[in-house]
XYZ file of C-alpha atoms in Angstrom:
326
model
C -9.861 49.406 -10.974
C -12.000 51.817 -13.013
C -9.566 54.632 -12.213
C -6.571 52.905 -13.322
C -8.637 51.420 -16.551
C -9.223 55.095 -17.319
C -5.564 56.530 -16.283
C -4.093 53.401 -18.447
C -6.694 54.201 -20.956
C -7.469 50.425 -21.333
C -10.761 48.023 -20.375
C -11.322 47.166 -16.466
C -11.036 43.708 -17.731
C -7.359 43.949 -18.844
C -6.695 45.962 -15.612
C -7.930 42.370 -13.976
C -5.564 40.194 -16.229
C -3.069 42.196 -15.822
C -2.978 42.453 -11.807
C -4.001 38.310 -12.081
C -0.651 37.794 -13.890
C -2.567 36.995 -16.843
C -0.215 35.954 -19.534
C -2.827 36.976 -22.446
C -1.577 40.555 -21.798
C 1.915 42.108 -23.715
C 4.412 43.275 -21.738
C 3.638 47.323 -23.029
C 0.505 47.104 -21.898
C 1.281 45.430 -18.587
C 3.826 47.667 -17.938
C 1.540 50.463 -18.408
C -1.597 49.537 -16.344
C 0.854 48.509 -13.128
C 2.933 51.901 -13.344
C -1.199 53.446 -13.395
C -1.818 51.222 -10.650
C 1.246 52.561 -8.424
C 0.258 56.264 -9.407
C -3.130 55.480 -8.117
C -2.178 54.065 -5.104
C -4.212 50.711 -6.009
C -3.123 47.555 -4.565
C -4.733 43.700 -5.098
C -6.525 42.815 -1.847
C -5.448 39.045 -1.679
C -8.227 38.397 0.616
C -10.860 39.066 -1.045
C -8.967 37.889 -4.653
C -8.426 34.449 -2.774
C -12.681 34.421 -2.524
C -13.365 34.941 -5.812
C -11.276 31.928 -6.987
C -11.857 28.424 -6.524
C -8.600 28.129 -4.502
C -7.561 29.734 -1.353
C -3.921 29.617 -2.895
C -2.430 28.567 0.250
C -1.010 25.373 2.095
C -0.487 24.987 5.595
C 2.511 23.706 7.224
C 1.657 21.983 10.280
C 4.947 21.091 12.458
C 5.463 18.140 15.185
C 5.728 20.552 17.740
C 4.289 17.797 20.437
C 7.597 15.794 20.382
C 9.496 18.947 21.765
C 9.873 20.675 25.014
C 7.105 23.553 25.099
C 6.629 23.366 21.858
C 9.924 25.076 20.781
C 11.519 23.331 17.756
C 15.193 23.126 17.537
C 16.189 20.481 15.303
C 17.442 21.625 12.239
C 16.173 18.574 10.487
C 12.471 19.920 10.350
C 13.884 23.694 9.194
C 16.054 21.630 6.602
C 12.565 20.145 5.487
C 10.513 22.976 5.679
C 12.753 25.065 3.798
C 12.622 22.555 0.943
C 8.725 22.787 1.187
C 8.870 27.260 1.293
C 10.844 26.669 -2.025
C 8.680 24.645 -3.942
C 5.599 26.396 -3.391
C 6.941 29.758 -3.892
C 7.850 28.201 -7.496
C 4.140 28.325 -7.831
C 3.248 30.940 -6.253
C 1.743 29.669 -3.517
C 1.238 31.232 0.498
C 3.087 29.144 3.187
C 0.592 28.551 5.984
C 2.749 28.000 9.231
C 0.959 25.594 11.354
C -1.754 27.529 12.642
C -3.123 27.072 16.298
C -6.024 24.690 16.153
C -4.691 21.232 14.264
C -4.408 19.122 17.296
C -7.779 17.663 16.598
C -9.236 16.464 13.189
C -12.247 18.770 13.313
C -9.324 21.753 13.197
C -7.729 20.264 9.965
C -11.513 20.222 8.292
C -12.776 23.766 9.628
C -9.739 25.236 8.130
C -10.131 23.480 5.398
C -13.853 23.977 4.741
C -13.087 27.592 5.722
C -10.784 27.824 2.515
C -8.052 28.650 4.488
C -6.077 26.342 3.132
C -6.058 24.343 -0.290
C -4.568 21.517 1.720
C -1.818 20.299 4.101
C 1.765 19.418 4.507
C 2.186 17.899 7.884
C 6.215 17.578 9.072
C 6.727 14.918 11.040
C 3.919 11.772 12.051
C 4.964 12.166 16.153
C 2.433 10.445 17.871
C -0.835 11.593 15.958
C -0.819 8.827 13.731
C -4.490 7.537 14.351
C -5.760 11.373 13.972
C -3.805 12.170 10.571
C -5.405 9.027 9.049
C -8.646 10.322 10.579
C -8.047 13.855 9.138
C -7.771 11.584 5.471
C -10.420 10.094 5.933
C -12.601 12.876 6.362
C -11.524 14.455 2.703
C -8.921 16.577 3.671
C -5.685 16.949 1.194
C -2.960 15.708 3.412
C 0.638 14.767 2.682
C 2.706 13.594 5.363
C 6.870 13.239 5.761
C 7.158 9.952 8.100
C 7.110 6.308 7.839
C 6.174 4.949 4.836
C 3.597 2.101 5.249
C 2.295 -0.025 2.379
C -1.569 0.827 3.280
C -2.478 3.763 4.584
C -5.329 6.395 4.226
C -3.088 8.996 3.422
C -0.302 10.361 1.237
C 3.712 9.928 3.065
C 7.246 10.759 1.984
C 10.284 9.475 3.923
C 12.954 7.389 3.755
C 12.944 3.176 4.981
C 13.329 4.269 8.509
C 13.641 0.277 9.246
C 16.309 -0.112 7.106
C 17.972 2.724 8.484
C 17.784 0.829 11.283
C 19.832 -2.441 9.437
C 22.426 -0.253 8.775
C 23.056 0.919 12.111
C 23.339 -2.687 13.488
C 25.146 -3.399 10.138
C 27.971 -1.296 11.131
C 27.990 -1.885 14.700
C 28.644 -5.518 13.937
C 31.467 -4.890 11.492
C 32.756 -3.159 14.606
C 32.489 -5.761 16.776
C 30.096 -4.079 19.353
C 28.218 -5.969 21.378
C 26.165 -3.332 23.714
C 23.864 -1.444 21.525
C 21.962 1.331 22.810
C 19.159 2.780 21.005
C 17.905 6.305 22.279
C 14.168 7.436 21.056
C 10.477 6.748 22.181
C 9.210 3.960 20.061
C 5.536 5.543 20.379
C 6.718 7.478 17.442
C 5.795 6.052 14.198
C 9.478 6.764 12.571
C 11.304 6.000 15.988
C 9.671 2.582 16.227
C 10.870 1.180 12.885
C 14.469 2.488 13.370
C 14.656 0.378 16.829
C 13.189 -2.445 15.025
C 15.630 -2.403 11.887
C 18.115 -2.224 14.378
C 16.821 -5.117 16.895
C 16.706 -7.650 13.766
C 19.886 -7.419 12.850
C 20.794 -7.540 16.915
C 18.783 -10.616 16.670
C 21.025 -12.507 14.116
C 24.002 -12.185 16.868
C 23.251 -13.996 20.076
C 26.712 -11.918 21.303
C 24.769 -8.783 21.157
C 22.382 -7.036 24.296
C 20.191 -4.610 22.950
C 18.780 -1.949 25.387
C 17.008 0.757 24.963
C 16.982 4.705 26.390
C 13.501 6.561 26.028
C 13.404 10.037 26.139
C 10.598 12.414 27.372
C 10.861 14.651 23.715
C 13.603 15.439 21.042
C 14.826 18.648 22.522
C 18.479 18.733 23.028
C 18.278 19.254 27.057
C 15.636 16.221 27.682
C 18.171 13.707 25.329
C 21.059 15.050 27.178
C 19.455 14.624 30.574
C 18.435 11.257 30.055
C 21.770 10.430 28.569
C 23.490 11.661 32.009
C 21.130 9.790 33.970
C 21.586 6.883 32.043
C 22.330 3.357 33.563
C 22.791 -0.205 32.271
C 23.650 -3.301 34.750
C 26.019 -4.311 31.604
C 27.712 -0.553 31.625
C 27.758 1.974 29.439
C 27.102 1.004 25.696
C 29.799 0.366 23.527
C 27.377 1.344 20.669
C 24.621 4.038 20.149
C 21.722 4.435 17.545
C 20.473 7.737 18.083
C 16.595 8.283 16.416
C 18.506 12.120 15.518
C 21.831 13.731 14.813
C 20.675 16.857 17.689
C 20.407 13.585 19.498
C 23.768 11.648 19.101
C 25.063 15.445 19.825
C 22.858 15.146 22.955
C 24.697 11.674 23.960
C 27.852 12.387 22.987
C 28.112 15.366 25.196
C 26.123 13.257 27.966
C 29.088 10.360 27.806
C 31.923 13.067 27.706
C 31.315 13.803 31.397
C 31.243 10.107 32.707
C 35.011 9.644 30.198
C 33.084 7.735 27.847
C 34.560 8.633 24.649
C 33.494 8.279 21.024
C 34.786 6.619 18.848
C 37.216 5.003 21.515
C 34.724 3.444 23.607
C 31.750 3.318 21.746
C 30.810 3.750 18.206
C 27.441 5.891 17.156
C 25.275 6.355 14.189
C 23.132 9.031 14.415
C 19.677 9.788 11.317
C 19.126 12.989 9.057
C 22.710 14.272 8.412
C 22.013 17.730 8.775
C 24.682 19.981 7.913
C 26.138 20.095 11.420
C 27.273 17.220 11.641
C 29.977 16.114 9.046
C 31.653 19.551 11.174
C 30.649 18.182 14.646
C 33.794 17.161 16.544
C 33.909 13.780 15.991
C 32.154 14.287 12.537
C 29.139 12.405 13.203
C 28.086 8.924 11.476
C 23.970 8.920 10.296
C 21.960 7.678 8.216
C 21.171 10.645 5.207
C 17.604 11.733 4.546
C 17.707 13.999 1.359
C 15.597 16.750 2.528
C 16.692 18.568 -1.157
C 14.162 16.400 -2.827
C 11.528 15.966 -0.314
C 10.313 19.244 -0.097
C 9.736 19.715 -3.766
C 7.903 16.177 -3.499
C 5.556 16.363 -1.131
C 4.469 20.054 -2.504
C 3.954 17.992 -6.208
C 2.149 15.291 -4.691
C -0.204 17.692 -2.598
C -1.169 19.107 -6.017
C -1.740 15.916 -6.895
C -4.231 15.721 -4.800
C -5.673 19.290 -5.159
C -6.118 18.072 -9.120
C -7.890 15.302 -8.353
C -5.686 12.442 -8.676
C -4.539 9.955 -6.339
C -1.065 10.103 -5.288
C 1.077 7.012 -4.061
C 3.391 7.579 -1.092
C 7.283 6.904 -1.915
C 10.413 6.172 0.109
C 12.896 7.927 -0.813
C 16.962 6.126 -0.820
C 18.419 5.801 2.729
C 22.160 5.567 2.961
C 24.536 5.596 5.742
C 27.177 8.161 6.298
C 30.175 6.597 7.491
C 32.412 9.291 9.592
C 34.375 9.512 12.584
C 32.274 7.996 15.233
């Protein structure tokens, strides 16, 4: 820094505003001391930058990848998500974290943490960690979650109303005059659990209607597809499916192609997300929209929120139904 103070012919500590993005320097002199820096070669080691401020300037990511099939993610849901959340922390100029190895346990959450390196965490998807992640609150940790939405809890969430979500499903399957429902998903999962039991009460309020349900071992493609295929119901086939994912219904509908069980002719299905896929899926798929364009940029504002101090409430977000071909 001293040789490009001397080559810029300016003070070391205007070299240091300037390569801090300091707005108290002009844009002449800025100018200046960065084409000084390039002649000399100099560039900001972010490392050690990071330890000299009170920040480490960086949030982890930390993806569900439990809930898939060796770990591999291939829902487009979470990439529609975590692209929201990339965006509105490269607004301010803040690192993107990618869930590092290590936060399966609370104590992995705080080292990092306590290490400084991260600020604080976004965590995609509740799965089945829902004890731990209120654990991980508890023990100080910024944490803000996309998932169910619960009136108490010890931590910050964003999602939609995953029970009324539910509602609608049964809503429309009723309008339809279906009578078989089917609900595919593993009710161990936070989200998963209020969608079936949206759905059940409104199967409730129609003695007509058998509700059944198809678990699935995780939400890759090949294990919804498999259990789809292997699927078998005293009553027959369902003449209506609420699928906990649109990857899912795709799963199913595939699944019930091979046995002749076509949609929307035999059965009708609502699928949840509406990722981009599927108002081009063939049938265009019915599902209840999340709006992933907004819920990136809010759970980055309401982790720095937290970061400043303040106390952040959770919020659901609207939840609408889709209506399309199937």
């Amino acid at each position: 820094m001293e040789d490009v103070a001397r080559a810029a012919n300016v003070s070391k500590p205007t070299v240091s505003r300037v390569l801090a993005n300091s707005p108290l320097v002009n844009s002449e002199t800025r100018e200046r001391v960065l084409e000084a820096a390039r002649a000399q070669g100099y560039a900001v080691n972010r490392n050690a930058q990071k330890l000299r401020q009170e920040r480490a300037n960086t949030v982890a990511v930390v993806l569900d990848f439990g809930s898939h099939r060796h770990g591999a993610i291939g829902d487009p849901f979470i990439f529609e998500l975590l692209a929201g959340v990339s965006e509105a922390l490269s607004v301010r100029e803040i690192d993107l974290l990618l869930s590092p190895t290590g936060l399966d346990s609370v104590e992995g959450f705080v080292d990092l943490y306590r290490a400084r390196g991260a600020d604080g965490f976004i965590v995609l998807g509740q799965g089945t960690r829902e004890q731990m992640l209120r654990d991980v609150a508890r023990a100080g940790v910024p944490i803000v979650v996309w998932g169910a939405v619960h009136a108490a809890s010890d931590y910050c969430a964003i999602g939609t109303d995953n029970f009324l979500g539910g509602e609608l499903a049964g809503e429309r399957f009723l309008k339809l005059g279906r009578t078989r429902w089917l609900f595919v998903g593993d009710t161990a999962h936070e989200e998963l659990l209020l969608r079936y039991q949206g759905l059940a009460a409104v199967a409730k309020s129609n003695s007509a209607v058998q509700l059944d349900q198809l678990p699935v071992e995780s939400f890759a493609f090949a294990s919804v597809q498999a259990a789809a295929e292997r699927y078998n119901c005293k009553a027959g086939l369902p003449d209506a499916v609420f699928a906990f994912s649109d990857t899912a219904a795709m799963a199913v509908i595939g699944a019930f192609a091979r046995r002749g069980h076509q949609t929307p002719r035999d059965y009708s299905l609502v699928g949840y997300n509406d990722i981009p896929p599927a108002a081009h899926f063939t049938p265009a798929l019915t599902t209840i929209q999340q709006p992933t364009g907004i819920a990136g940029a809010m759970m980055v504002e309401k982790l720095m929120q937290l970061l400043d101090g303040r106390r952040p409430k959770s919020a659901m977000l609207p939840t609408h139904l889709v209506e399309r071909e199937t």
